[in-house]
Amino acid sequence: MNTILNEKMIPFKELEKKVFDYTCEIGRMIIKTILESYDGHLLETRNKRELRCKGRRQTTIKTVMGEVEYSRNVYQTKDEEGRKVWVYLLDKEMQMDKIGLISTNLAEKIASVVTDNSYNKTAEIISSTMGQTISHGGAWNLVQKLGERISEEETNR
């Protein structure tokens, strides 16, 4: 704390932004650590006869705190008809219902903002208030994917 007081004073708006960015960075590191720990646990406790580990794959998920890069194991198994299929146990067990690489929380925030604003304004609002940057095209693509999901759900009823 004393070190901070000895530094040149910065405007509060800048201080707030720096603290927010730092907090998001810590949050991303925590999420990565937890996801990879869960994945390690799943590797050890899986049904080894049914799920053959084929190694780790790097991936990224866009969250309200920014992009989280982590690695997870992929497993080979067989479907009901005996065909080979590959699954990510971590995604299944954590119910990671993503829209592409976008987390459900971020998708909900974007959808909420876009209902009252243009895609350009939505991108501006999301990029300035969250740890994630998005373009107006990215917001539009997300809304299209959400619409497709809703349409599929309505068709399946």
Coordinates of C-alpha atoms in Angstrom, one line a residue:
M1 CA 0.0 0.0 0.0
N2 CA 2.8 2.4 0.8
T3 CA 4.4 1.8 -2.6
I4 CA 1.1 2.8 -4.3
L5 CA 1.0 6.0 -2.3
N6 CA 4.6 6.9 -3.3
E7 CA 3.8 6.6 -7.0
K8 CA 2.4 9.4 -9.1
M9 CA -1.3 9.8 -8.5
I10 CA -3.5 8.8 -11.5
P11 CA -7.1 9.8 -12.2
F12 CA -9.7 7.6 -10.5
K13 CA -11.2 6.5 -13.8
E14 CA -7.7 5.1 -14.8
L15 CA -7.3 3.5 -11.4
E16 CA -10.7 1.8 -11.7
K17 CA -9.9 0.5 -15.2
K18 CA -6.5 -0.9 -14.0
V19 CA -8.0 -2.6 -11.0
F20 CA -10.8 -4.1 -13.1
D21 CA -8.3 -5.4 -15.7
Y22 CA -6.1 -6.9 -13.0
T23 CA -9.1 -8.5 -11.3
C24 CA -10.3 -10.0 -14.6
E25 CA -6.8 -11.4 -15.2
I26 CA -6.8 -13.1 -11.8
G27 CA -10.3 -14.4 -12.4
R28 CA -9.1 -15.9 -15.7
M29 CA -6.2 -17.6 -14.0
I30 CA -8.4 -19.0 -11.3
I31 CA -10.9 -20.4 -13.9
K32 CA -8.0 -22.0 -15.9
T33 CA -6.6 -23.6 -12.7
I34 CA -10.0 -25.0 -11.7
L35 CA -10.9 -26.3 -15.2
E36 CA -7.6 -28.1 -15.5
S37 CA -7.9 -29.5 -12.0
Y38 CA -11.4 -30.8 -12.7
D39 CA -10.1 -32.3 -15.9
G40 CA -7.3 -34.1 -14.1
H41 CA -9.8 -35.5 -11.6
L42 CA -12.0 -36.8 -14.5
L43 CA -9.0 -38.4 -16.1
E44 CA -8.2 -40.4 -13.0
T45 CA -11.8 -41.3 -12.1
R46 CA -13.3 -42.1 -15.6
N47 CA -14.4 -45.6 -16.7
K48 CA -11.1 -46.6 -18.4
R49 CA -12.7 -49.4 -20.3
E50 CA -15.2 -47.2 -22.0
L51 CA -13.2 -43.9 -22.3
R52 CA -9.8 -44.1 -23.8
C53 CA -7.8 -40.9 -23.3
K54 CA -6.3 -39.5 -26.5
G55 CA -4.4 -36.7 -25.0
R56 CA -4.9 -33.0 -24.2
R57 CA -6.1 -30.3 -26.5
Q58 CA -5.7 -26.6 -26.0
T59 CA -8.9 -24.5 -26.3
T60 CA -10.2 -21.0 -25.4
I61 CA -13.5 -19.8 -24.0
K62 CA -14.6 -16.2 -24.1
T63 CA -16.0 -15.2 -20.8
V64 CA -17.2 -12.0 -19.1
M65 CA -13.6 -11.7 -17.7
G66 CA -11.9 -12.2 -21.1
E67 CA -10.5 -15.2 -22.9
V68 CA -9.5 -18.2 -20.8
E69 CA -7.0 -20.5 -22.5
Y70 CA -6.8 -24.0 -21.0
S71 CA -6.2 -27.6 -22.0
R72 CA -8.5 -30.5 -21.5
N73 CA -8.4 -34.2 -22.3
V74 CA -10.3 -35.8 -25.2
Y75 CA -11.6 -39.3 -25.0
Q76 CA -12.4 -41.9 -27.6
T77 CA -15.5 -44.1 -27.0
K78 CA -18.2 -45.8 -29.1
D79 CA -21.7 -44.7 -29.7
E80 CA -24.8 -47.0 -29.6
E81 CA -24.0 -48.3 -33.1
G82 CA -20.4 -49.1 -32.4
R83 CA -18.9 -46.1 -34.2
K84 CA -15.9 -44.2 -32.7
V85 CA -16.8 -40.9 -31.1
W86 CA -14.7 -38.4 -29.3
V87 CA -15.9 -36.6 -26.1
Y88 CA -14.6 -33.9 -23.8
L89 CA -15.6 -35.1 -20.3
L90 CA -14.9 -31.8 -18.8
D91 CA -17.5 -30.0 -21.0
K92 CA -20.1 -32.7 -20.4
E93 CA -19.6 -32.9 -16.6
M94 CA -19.6 -29.1 -16.2
Q95 CA -22.5 -28.6 -18.5
M96 CA -20.5 -26.1 -20.6
D97 CA -23.3 -25.0 -22.9
K98 CA -21.2 -22.7 -25.1
I99 CA -22.3 -20.7 -28.2
G100 CA -19.2 -21.5 -30.2
L101 CA -16.4 -20.4 -27.9
I102 CA -18.5 -18.0 -26.0
S103 CA -19.6 -18.8 -22.4
T104 CA -23.3 -18.8 -21.6
N105 CA -22.9 -15.8 -19.2
L106 CA -21.2 -13.7 -21.9
A107 CA -23.8 -14.7 -24.5
E108 CA -26.6 -13.7 -22.1
K109 CA -25.0 -10.3 -21.5
I110 CA -24.6 -9.7 -25.2
A111 CA -28.2 -10.8 -25.9
S112 CA -29.5 -8.5 -23.2
V113 CA -27.6 -5.5 -24.4
V114 CA -28.5 -6.1 -28.1
T115 CA -32.2 -6.0 -27.4
D116 CA -32.0 -2.3 -26.6
N117 CA -29.1 -1.2 -28.8
S118 CA -27.6 -1.6 -32.3
Y119 CA -24.9 -4.2 -32.9
N120 CA -22.2 -1.4 -33.0
K121 CA -23.4 0.0 -29.7
T122 CA -23.6 -3.5 -28.2
A123 CA -20.0 -4.1 -29.2
E124 CA -19.0 -0.8 -27.6
I125 CA -20.8 -1.4 -24.4
I126 CA -19.6 -5.0 -23.9
S127 CA -16.0 -4.1 -24.8
S128 CA -15.9 -1.2 -22.4
T129 CA -17.6 -2.8 -19.4
M130 CA -16.4 -6.4 -19.5
G131 CA -13.0 -8.1 -19.8
Q132 CA -14.0 -9.2 -23.3
T133 CA -13.7 -7.4 -26.6
I134 CA -16.3 -8.1 -29.3
S135 CA -17.0 -6.6 -32.7
H136 CA -20.4 -5.6 -34.0
G137 CA -20.1 -8.6 -36.4
G138 CA -19.4 -10.9 -33.4
A139 CA -22.5 -9.7 -31.6
W140 CA -24.6 -10.2 -34.8
N141 CA -23.2 -13.8 -35.3
L142 CA -24.0 -14.6 -31.7
V143 CA -27.6 -13.4 -32.0
Q144 CA -27.9 -15.5 -35.2
K145 CA -26.7 -18.6 -33.4
L146 CA -29.0 -18.0 -30.4
G147 CA -31.9 -17.6 -32.9
E148 CA -31.0 -20.9 -34.5
R149 CA -31.0 -22.7 -31.1
I150 CA -34.3 -21.2 -30.2
S151 CA -35.7 -22.3 -33.5
E152 CA -34.4 -25.8 -33.1
E153 CA -35.9 -26.0 -29.6
E154 CA -39.3 -24.9 -30.9
T155 CA -39.2 -27.4 -33.7
N156 CA -38.3 -30.2 -31.3
R157 CA -41.3 -29.5 -29.0

